Structure formats: structure tokens, C-alpha cells
Coordinates of C-alpha atoms in Angstrom, one line a residue:
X154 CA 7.4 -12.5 -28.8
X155 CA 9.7 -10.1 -29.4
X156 CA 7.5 -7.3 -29.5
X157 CA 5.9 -8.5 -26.3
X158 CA 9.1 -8.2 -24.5
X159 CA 10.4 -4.8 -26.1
X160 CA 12.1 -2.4 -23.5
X161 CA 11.8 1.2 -22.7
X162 CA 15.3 3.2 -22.5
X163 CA 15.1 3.7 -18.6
X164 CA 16.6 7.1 -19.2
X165 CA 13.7 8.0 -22.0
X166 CA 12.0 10.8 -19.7
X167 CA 8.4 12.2 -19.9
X168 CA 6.9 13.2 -23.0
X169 CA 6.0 17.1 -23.7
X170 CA 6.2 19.7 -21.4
X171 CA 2.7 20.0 -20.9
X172 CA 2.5 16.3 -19.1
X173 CA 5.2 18.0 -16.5
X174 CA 3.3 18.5 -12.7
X175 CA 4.4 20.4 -10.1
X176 CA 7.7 19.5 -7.8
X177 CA 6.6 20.7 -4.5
X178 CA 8.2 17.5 -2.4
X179 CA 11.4 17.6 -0.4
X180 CA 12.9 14.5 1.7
X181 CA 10.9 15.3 4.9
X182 CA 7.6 15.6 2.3
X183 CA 8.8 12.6 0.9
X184 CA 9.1 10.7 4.4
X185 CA 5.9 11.9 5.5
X186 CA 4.4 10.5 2.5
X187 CA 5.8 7.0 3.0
X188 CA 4.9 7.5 6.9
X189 CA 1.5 8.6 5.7
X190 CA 0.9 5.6 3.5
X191 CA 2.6 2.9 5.7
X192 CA 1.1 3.8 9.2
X193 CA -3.0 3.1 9.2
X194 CA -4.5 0.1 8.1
X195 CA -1.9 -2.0 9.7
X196 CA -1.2 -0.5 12.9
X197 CA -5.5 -0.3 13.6
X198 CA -6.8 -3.3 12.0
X199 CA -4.8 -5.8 10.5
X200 CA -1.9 -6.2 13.7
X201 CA -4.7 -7.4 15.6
X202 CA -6.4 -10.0 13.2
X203 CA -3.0 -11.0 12.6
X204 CA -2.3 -11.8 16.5
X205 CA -5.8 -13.4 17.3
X206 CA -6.0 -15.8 14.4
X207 CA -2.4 -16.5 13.5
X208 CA 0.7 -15.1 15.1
X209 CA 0.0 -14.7 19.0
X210 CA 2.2 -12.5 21.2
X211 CA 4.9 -13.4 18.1
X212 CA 2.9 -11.0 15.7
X213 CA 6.5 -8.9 16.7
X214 CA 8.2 -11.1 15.1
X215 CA 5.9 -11.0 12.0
X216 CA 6.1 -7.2 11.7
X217 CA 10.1 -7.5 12.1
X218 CA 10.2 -10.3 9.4
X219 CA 7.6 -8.1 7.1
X220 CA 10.4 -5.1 7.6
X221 CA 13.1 -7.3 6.4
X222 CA 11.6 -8.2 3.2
X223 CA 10.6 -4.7 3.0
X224 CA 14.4 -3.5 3.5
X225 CA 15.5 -5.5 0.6
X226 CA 12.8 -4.4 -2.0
X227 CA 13.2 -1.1 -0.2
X228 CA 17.3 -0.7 -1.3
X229 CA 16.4 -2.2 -5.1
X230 CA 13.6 0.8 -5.4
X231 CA 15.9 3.1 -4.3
X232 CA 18.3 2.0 -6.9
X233 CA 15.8 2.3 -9.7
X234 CA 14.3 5.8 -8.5
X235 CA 17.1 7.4 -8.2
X236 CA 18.3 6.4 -12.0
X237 CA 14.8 6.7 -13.1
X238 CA 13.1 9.5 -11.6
X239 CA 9.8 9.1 -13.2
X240 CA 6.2 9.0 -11.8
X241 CA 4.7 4.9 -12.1
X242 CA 7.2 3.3 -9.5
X243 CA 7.4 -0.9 -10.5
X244 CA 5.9 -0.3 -13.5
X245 CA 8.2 2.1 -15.1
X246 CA 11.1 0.0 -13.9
X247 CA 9.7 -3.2 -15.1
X248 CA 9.6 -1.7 -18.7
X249 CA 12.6 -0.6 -18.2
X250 CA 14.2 -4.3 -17.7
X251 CA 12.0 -7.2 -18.3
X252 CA 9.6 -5.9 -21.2
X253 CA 5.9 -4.5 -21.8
X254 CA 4.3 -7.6 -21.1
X255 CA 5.8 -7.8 -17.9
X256 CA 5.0 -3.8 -16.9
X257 CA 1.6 -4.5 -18.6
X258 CA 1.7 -7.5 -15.5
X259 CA 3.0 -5.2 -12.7
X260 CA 1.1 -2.0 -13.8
X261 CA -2.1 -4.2 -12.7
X262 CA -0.6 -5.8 -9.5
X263 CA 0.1 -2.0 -8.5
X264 CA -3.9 -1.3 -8.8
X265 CA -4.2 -4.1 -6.8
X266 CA -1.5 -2.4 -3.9
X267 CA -3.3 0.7 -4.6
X268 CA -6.8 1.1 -5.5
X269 CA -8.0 -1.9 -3.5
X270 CA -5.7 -1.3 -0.8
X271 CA -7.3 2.1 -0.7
X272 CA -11.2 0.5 -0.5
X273 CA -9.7 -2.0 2.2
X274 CA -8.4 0.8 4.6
X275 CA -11.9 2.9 3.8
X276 CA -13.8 -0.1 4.6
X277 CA -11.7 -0.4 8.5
X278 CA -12.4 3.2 8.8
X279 CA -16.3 2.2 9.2
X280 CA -15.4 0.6 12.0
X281 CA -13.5 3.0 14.2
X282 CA -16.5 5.7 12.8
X283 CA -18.9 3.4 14.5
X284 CA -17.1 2.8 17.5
X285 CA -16.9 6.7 17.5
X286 CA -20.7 7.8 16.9
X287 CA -21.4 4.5 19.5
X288 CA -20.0 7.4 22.1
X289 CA -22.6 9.7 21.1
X290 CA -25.5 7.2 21.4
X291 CA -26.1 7.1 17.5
X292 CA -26.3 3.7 15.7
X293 CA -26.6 3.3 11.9
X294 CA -29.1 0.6 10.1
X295 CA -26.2 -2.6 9.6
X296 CA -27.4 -2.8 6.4
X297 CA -26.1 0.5 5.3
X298 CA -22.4 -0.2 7.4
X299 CA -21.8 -3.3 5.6
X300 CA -20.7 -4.9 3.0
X301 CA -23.2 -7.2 0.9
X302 CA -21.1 -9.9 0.1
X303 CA -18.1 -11.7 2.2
X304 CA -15.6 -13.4 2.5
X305 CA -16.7 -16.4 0.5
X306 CA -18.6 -14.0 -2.3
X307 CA -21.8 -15.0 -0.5
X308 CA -24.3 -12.3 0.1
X309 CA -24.9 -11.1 3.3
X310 CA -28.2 -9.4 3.5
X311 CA -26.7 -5.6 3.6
X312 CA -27.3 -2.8 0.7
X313 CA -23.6 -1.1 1.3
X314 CA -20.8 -0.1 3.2
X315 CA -21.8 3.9 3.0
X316 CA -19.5 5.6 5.4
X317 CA -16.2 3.7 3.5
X318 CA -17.2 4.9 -0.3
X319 CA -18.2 8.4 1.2
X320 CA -14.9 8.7 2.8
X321 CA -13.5 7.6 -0.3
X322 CA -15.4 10.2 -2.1
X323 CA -14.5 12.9 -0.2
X324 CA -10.7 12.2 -0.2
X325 CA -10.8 12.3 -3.9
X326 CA -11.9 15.6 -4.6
X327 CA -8.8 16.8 -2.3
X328 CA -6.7 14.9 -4.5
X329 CA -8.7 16.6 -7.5
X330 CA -7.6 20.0 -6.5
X331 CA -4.0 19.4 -6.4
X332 CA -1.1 17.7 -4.6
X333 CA 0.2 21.0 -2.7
X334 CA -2.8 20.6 -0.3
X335 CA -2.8 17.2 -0.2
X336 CA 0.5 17.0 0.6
X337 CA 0.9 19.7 3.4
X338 CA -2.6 18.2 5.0
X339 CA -1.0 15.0 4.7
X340 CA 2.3 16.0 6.4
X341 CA -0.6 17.5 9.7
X342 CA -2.3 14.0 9.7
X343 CA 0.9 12.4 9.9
X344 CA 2.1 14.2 13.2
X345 CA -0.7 14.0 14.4
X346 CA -1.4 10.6 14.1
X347 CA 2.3 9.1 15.1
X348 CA 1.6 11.6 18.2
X349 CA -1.4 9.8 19.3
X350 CA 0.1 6.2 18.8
X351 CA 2.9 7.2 20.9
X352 CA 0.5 8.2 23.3
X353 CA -1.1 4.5 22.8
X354 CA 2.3 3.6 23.4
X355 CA 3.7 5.4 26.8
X356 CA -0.2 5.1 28.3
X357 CA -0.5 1.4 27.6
X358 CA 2.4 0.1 28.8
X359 CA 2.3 0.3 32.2
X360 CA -0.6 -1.4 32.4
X361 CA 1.1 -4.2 29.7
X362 CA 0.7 -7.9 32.0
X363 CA 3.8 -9.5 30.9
X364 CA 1.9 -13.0 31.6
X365 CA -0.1 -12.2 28.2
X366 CA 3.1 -12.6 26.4
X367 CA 3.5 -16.0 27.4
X368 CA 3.5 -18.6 25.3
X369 CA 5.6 -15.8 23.4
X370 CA 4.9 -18.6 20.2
X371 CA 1.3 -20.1 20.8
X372 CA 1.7 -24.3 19.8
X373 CA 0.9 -25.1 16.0
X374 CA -2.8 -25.9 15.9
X375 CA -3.5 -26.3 12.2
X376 CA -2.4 -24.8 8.6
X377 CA -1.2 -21.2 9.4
X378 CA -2.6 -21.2 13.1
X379 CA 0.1 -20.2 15.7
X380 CA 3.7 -21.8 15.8
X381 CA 6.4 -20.3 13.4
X382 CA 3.6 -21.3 10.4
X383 CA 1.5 -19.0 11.9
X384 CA 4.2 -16.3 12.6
X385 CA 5.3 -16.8 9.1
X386 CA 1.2 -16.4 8.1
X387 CA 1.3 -13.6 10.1
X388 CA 4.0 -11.7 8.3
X389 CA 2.0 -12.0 5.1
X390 CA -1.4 -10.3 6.7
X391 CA 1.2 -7.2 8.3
X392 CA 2.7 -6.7 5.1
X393 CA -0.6 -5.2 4.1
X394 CA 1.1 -2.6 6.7
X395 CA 3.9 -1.9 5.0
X396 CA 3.5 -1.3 1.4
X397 CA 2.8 2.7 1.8
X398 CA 6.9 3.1 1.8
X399 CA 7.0 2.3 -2.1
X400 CA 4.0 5.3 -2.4
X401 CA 7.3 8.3 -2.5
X402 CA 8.9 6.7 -5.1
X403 CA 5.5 6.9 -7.3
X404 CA 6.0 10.9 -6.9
X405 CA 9.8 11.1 -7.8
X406 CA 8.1 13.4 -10.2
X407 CA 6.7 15.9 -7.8
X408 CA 10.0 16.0 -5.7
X409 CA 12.7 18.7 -5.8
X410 CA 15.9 16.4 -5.9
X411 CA 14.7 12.8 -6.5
X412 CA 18.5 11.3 -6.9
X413 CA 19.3 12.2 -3.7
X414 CA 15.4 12.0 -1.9
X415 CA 14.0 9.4 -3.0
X416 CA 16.6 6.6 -1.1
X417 CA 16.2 8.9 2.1
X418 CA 12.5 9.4 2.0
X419 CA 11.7 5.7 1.5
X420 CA 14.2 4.1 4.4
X421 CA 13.4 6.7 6.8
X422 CA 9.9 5.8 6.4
X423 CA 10.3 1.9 6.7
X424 CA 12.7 2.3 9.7
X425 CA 10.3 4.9 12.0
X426 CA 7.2 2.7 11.0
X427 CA 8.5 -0.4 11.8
X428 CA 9.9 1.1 15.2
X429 CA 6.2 1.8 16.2
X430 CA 4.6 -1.0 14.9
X431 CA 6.6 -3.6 17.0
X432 CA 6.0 -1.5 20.1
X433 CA 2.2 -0.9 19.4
X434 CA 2.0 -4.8 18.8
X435 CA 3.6 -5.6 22.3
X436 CA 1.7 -2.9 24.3
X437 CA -1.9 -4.5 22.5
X438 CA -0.8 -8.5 23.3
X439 CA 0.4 -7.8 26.9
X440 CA -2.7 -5.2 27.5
X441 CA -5.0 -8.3 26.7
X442 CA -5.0 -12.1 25.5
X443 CA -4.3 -11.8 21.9
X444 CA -7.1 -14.1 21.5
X445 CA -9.9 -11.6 22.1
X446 CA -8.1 -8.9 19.6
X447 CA -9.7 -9.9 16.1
X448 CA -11.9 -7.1 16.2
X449 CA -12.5 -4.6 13.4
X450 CA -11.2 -2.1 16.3
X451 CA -8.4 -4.0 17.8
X452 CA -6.7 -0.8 19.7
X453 CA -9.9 0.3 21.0
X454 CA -10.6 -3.3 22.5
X455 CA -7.2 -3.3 23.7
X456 CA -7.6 -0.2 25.7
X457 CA -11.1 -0.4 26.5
X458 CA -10.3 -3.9 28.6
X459 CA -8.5 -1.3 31.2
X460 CA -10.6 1.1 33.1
X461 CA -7.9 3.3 33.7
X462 CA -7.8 3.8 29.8
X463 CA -11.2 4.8 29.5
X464 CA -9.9 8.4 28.6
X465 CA -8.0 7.2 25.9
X466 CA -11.2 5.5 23.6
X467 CA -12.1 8.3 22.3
X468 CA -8.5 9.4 21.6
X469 CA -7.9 6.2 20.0
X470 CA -10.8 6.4 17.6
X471 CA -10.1 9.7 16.6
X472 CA -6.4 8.8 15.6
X473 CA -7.3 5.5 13.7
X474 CA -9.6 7.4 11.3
X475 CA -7.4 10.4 10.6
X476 CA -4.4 7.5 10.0
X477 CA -6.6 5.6 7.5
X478 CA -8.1 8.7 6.4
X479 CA -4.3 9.6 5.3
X480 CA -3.7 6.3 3.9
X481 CA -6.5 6.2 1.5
X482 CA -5.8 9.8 0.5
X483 CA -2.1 8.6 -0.3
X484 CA -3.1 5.6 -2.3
X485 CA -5.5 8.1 -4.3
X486 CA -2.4 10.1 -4.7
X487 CA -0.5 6.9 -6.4
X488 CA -2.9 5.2 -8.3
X489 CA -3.8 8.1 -10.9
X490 CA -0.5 8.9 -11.6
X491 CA 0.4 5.1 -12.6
X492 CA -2.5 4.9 -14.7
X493 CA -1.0 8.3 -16.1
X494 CA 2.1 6.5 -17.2
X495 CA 0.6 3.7 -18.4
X496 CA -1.5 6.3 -21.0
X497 CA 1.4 7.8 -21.5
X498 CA 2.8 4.7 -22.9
X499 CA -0.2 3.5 -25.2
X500 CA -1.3 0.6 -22.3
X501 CA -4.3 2.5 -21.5
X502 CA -6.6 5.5 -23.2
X503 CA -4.9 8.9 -23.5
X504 CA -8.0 10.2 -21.3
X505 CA -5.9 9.0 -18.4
X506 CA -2.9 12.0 -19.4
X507 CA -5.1 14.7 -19.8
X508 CA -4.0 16.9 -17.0
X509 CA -5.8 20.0 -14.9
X510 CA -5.0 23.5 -16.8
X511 CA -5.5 24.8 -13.2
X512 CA -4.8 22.3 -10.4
X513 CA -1.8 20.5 -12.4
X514 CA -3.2 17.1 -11.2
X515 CA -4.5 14.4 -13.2
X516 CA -8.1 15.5 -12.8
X517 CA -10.2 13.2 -15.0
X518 CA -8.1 9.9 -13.7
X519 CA -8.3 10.7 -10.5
X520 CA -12.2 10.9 -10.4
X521 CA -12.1 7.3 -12.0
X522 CA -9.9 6.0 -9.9
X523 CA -11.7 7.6 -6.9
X524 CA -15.1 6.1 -8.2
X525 CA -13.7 2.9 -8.4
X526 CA -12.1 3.0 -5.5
X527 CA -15.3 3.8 -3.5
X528 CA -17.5 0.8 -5.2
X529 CA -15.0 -1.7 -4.3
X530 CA -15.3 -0.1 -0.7
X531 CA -18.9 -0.2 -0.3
X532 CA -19.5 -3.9 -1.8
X533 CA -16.4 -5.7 -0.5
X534 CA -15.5 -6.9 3.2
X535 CA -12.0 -6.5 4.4
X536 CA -10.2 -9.5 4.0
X537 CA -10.5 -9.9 0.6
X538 CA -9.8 -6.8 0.0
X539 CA -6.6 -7.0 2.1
X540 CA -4.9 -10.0 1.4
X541 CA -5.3 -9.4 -2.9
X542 CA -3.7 -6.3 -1.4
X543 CA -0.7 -8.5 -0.3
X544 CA -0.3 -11.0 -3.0
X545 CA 0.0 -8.0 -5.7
X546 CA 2.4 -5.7 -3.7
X547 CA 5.0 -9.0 -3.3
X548 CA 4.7 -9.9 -6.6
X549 CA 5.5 -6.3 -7.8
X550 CA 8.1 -6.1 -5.1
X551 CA 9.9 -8.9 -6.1
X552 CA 9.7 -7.8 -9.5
X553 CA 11.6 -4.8 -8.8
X554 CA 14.7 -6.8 -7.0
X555 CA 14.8 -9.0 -9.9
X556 CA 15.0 -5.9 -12.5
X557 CA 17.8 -4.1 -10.5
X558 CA 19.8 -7.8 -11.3
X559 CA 18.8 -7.3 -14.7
X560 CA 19.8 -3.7 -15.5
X561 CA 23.3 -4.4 -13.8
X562 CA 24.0 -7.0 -16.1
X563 CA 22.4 -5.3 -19.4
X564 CA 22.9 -2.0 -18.9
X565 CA 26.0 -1.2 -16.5
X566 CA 27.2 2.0 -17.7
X567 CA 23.6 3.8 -17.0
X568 CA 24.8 6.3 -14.2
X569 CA 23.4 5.0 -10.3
X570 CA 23.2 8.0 -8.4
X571 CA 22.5 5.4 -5.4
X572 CA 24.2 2.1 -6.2
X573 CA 22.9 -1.0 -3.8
X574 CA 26.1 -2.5 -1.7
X575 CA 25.5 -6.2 -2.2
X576 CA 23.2 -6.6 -4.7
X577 CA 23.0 -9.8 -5.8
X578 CA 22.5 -11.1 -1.9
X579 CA 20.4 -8.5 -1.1
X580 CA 17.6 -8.6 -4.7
X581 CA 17.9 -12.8 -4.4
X582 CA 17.0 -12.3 -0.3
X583 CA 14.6 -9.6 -1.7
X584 CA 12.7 -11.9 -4.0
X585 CA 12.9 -15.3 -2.1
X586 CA 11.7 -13.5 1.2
X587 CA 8.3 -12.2 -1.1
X588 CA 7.9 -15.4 -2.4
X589 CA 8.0 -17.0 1.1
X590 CA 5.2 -15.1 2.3
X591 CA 3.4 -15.4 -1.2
X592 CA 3.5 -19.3 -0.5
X593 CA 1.0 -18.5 3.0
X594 CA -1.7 -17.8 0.9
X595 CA -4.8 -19.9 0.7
X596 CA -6.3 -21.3 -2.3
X597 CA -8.9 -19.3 -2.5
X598 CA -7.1 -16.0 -2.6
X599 CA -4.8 -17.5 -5.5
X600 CA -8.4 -18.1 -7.8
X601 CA -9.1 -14.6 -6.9
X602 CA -5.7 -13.0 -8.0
X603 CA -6.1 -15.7 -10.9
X604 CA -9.5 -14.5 -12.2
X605 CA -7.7 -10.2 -11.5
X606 CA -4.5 -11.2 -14.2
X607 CA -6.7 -12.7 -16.6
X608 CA -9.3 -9.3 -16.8
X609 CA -6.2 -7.7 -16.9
X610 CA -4.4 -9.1 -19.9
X611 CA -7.9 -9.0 -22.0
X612 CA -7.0 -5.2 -21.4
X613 CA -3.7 -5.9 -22.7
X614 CA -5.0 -7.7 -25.7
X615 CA -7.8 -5.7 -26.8
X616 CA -6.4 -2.8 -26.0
X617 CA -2.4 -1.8 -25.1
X618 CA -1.1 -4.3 -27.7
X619 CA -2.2 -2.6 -30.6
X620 CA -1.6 1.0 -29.1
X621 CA 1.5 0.9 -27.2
X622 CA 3.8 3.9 -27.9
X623 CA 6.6 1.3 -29.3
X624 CA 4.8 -0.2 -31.7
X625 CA 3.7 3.2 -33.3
X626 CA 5.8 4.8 -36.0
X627 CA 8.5 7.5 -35.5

């Protein structure tokens, strides 16, 4: 038992020299980066699932109480990357506090947030593609645009989602070559992407028909359909939108001054994204019922109800892929460099440290990650995808609020270059707000996330017991 819950020193830093990669990021890299991550899937597909099925007009509300949550977990990861600036995010701060078990545990909740959050925003992308080339009079086969099995693990009759794993595929070998150009195309996809949904924004709202809004909160009409249940249901689909924010403190590595912009980088990024996603969510419900937005294209069906709007289909199309094309290539960014630390550790093969003599990047891990990435795309439809998305990033979330609590009482002469005010009411609101929208979830989605931990701790066992770096001798 005790070995299983043996500690890290959070100030132990990275091993040789040779592991080091390249610090190219400064606070507005940083920002973009969490803006990058955070703004795609949710703003272009889940805000309008969210609306039609659960929240009505009062998905608003559901984005500002996603942003809440967010702002707690946001100030605890702060606090931990500031004082440890190393690549792996939750992970490296759960070892830090609560044992290897439980990194071992959030290590392989963060694949969930970002390899199959990664294959869920590829798999959206197919539909704005489609709604693009559906300009142009070009159609695909179905069978080749979709996924084979759904929602239920039933097959449905189609070979493979192609466009989402070749998307997928092509992002990776950017992220093969190195983070320099990943990170200044990233920082062009971001302006222009928060361009166009201000566009969305100004454009849309004067034709906005305030009547939509009303009932602002639809009556309760079952488990999780429309009421405050529903807004409350609602909040736990949007938070899909959010988790991109805790992406810059994954490359506190690659940054110039981490202490000081880390904490800058990731509340800049919550507060701008959640600005636009309230006023892209009021524009959609008062351009149309909210009833007829769970579409794979929400925006586009939002606009498209308005021939005055025509103009902006095509603009609208064009902005939701290169947003979810920039969301995918940040989550390929991420999930490579966690596996990295995990190798580094002993948790996982050291195949996953080697690094590129050339490019600096961690080339071998990223094609696996990539690869994976793109088969869960192709074979998987979005919702499961999306909501084992969810259930991971809260639990690692809350994780972190509940290791800052730790550290403070175990450890409080480490040095804090950013010390949370408040922190025992802010971590406790951090983690009860998390478990809140953990408790939304359906059954079905727990068996799922049930059947993920157990593959993952037969890893454990087999595997990153017997060669994790702390059990080896000095």
C-alpha cells in the first residue's frame, strides 16, 4: 500500500538534458493555445445538442455554470503550474500529492480529455465538411462518412468515418515536425476563427426573435429534459467546451516564463471563451426554436433558417472546420507529451521519451497517439465519444482542487509563485461543482468509463508497477 501511494518531490524537475524541448511560448502563445483548444467542438456542435435535447434557451445558463466550475479548477491549476512547471498537467500534480496510483488513475482520465476528445471533434468536423462539399454538388457514399457502430455499440451498416481519421492524420504529422509551426499556425487559426464567430455574432443578432427565448427555462419533461435538471444536464454536455483551457498548462515546458504565464494564459482563455460562447448560444436560440438545433451543424441550421444569412453558410462552414481543425491539432499537441511523462516516470515504455534529434518533438509518441486517435474517430459516433470526454476531464479536474488542499497542508514551505486567495472555499466549490455535473450522467456512460479504468489499471499492473522510476534502485 505504501508503495502504491509513494509521492514524487513536486520540485524533482525533468530528467537529463537531452529530454529538454524547446521554449518557444509566451502568455499571448499561451492564451491562444487555451483559446485554440477551448473554442471548436463546443461552440459548432455540442451548444446546439445541448439546447435541443436538454437546456432550451437556458443552455446560457449552462455555459455560465460550466465557466464557474471551470474558474475554480482553473485558479487550483494555476497554483500547481506555477510551483511545478513541468509538461503532464493533472498528472504530474497528482503524483505530486495523492500518490502513483492515483496519477497512474488521472494519467488515463487525461487520455480520455485528450485523445478521445481529439477523435470526437474530428468526427464533428465530417459534418461541417459535408455541409461544405453539399455547396459544390458533391456527395460522399454514407457508408464511408460514418461511423459503424452508435450510440448503443450497435452496428450501423457503415465501413468508416474517413474524412474524421484523415483529418486526424494530417494534423499529426504537423505536430510531428515540431511545436514552433504548430504553434504560430495555431495562433492564425485562432484569429481567424474568433473573427468569424464574431461575425456569427454581430450578423445574427438582428435577425435574433426574442419570442424564441421564451420559455427562457422549457418545463421539466423527464430525467435531464428541460427545467433546471436539464440546465444542470446541460452544463455537463458544454463542459466538453471547456476543457481546452487546462491544454497551456500541459506545455509549461515549452513556455518562456511559466511562473508568471501559465496563471495569465489559462484565465484569459476561460474568460474570452466563455464571453463568446454565451453570446453565440443566445444569437443560435433566438435565430430559431431551439428545438430544431440538434443537428451535427447547429450554426449552419441556425443561419440557414434566415434568407438574409444565406451569405454567411459558407462562411460558417469554413470557420467550424478550421476551429475544430485547431482543436484536434491542440489535443495532439497535449496528449504525447503526457504519455512522455508518464515514460519518464516508469508508468509506461521508454519508447514514449525518445525525442526528435531534429524537430525536438516527441516523434514516435506522437504518431501513436495520432493513430490512435484517428481509429477511435473513424469507428466511433460523437456522443460517446464526447461525454467519456466529460466524465474524465471532471474527474481529473477535481483531482487537481483536491491536491492543491493537500500540498498546503503537507508541504507549506514549497515556494507558490501564484498562491490561490481562498483556497479551501474555492478547491471544495471546485470539486463539489465537478461532482455535480458528474452525477448527470447516464448509466450507460458510467459502464463505459467503468470498463476504460479497469483496461487501464491492467496497464498499471502488468506494466508501471514493476517499472516505475521509484521503485528502481538509486
Amino acid at each position: 500500500m505504501k508503495q502504491l501511494f509513494a509521492t514524487k518531490d513536486p520540485m524533482a524537475t525533468a530528467a537529463a538534458g537531452e529530454l529538454q524541448l524547446h521554449r518557444t511560448l509566451g502568455p499571448w502563445g499561451l492564451t491562444a493555445l487555451g483559446i485554440g483548444a477551448v473554442i471548436g467542438g463546443g461552440i459548432f456542435v455540442i451548444t446546439g445538442q445541448a439546447a435541443a435535447e436538454h437546456a432550451g434557451p437556458a443552455i446560457v445558463l449552462s455555459f455560465v455554470l460550466a465557466a464557474v466550475c471551470c474558474a475554480f479548477c482553473a485558479m487550483a491549476y494555476a497554483e500547481f503550474a506555477a510551483m511545478v512547471p513541468l509538461s503532464g498537467s493533472a498528472y504530474s500534480y497528482t503524483y505530486a500529492t495523492l500518490g502513483e496510483l492515483a496519477a497512474w488513475f488521472i494519467g488515463w482520465m487525461l487520455v480520455l480529455e485528450y485523445g478521445v476528445s481529439a477523435s470526437a471533434v474530428a468526427v464533428s468536423w465530417t459534418g461541417y465538411f459535408l455541409s461544405l462539399l453539399d455547396h459544390f454538388g458533391l456527395h460522399l457514399p454514407a457508408a464511408l462518412v460514418n461511423a459503424p457502430l452508435d450510440a448503443k455499440l450497435h452496428p450501423t451498416g457503415a465501413i468508416a468515418n474517413l474524412p474524421a481519421a484523415a483529418i486526424v492524420l494530417l494534423l499529426t504529422w504537423l505536430c510531428y515536425v515540431g511545436i514552433r509551426k504548430s504553434s504560430a499556425m495555431n495562433m492564425a487559426m485562432v484569429a481567424l476563427k474568433t473573427g468569424l464567430i464574431l461575425l456569427v455574432i454581430f450578423a445574427g443578432w438582428k435577425y435574433v426573435n426574442p419570442d424564441n427565448w421564451h420559455p427562457f427555462i422549457p418545463a421539466n419533461a423527464g430525467p435531464g429534459k428541460y427545467g433546471w435538471e436539464g440546465v444542470l444536464r446541460g452544463a455537463s454536455m458544454v463542459f466538453f467546451a471547456y476543457i481546452g483551457f487546462e491544454a497551456v498548462s500541459v506545455a509549461a515546458q515549452e513556455s518562456h516564463k511559466p511562473q508568471r504565464d501559465l496563471p495569465i494564459g489559462m484565465m484569459l482563455s476561460l474568460v474570452i471563451c466563455t464571453v463568446l460562447y454565451i453570446a453565440m448560444a443566445a444569437v443560435m436560440t433566438g435565430l430559431v426554436p431551439f428545438a430544431q438545433l440538434g443537428t451535427d451543424e447547429p450554426v449552419v441550421t441556425a443561419v440557414a433558417a434566415h434568407p438574409q444569412l444565406a451569405w454567411l453558410r459558407m462562411v460558417v462552414e469554413i470557420g467550424a472546420l478550421i476551429g475544430l481543425s485547431s482543436v484536434v491539432l491542440v489535443m495532439i499537441i497535449g496528449q504525447p507529451r503526457i504519455f512522455m511523462i508518464m515514460a519518464r516516470d516508469g508508468l509506461l515504455p521508454p519508447v514514449f521519451t525518445r525525442i526528435h534529434p531534429v524537430y525536438r518533438t516527441p516523434h514516435i509518441n506522437t504518431v501513436i497517439t495520432g493513430i490512435g486517435i484517428a481509429v477511435l474517430a473513424a469507428l466511433f459516433p460523437l456522443d460517446i465519444l464526447g461525454e467519456l470526454t466529460s466524465m474524465g476531464t471532471l474527474i481529473a479536474f477535481a483531482a487537481v482542487c483536491a491536491g492543491v488542499l493537500i500540498l498546503r497542508r503537507t508541504r507549506p514551505e514549497l515556494p507558490r509563485p501564484f498562491r490561490m486567495p481562498l483556497v479551501w472555499p474555492i478547491c471544495v466549490a471546485g470539486i463539489l461543482s465537478c461532482m455535480a455535473l458528474l452525477s448527470t450522467m447516464t448509466t450507460h456512460n458510467w459502464m463505459l468509463m467503468l470498463a476504460w479504468t479497469a483496461f487501464g489499471f491492467l496497464i498499471y499492473g502488468f506494466y508501471g508497477y514493476r517499472h516505475s522510476r521509484l521503485r528502481q534502485p538509486h
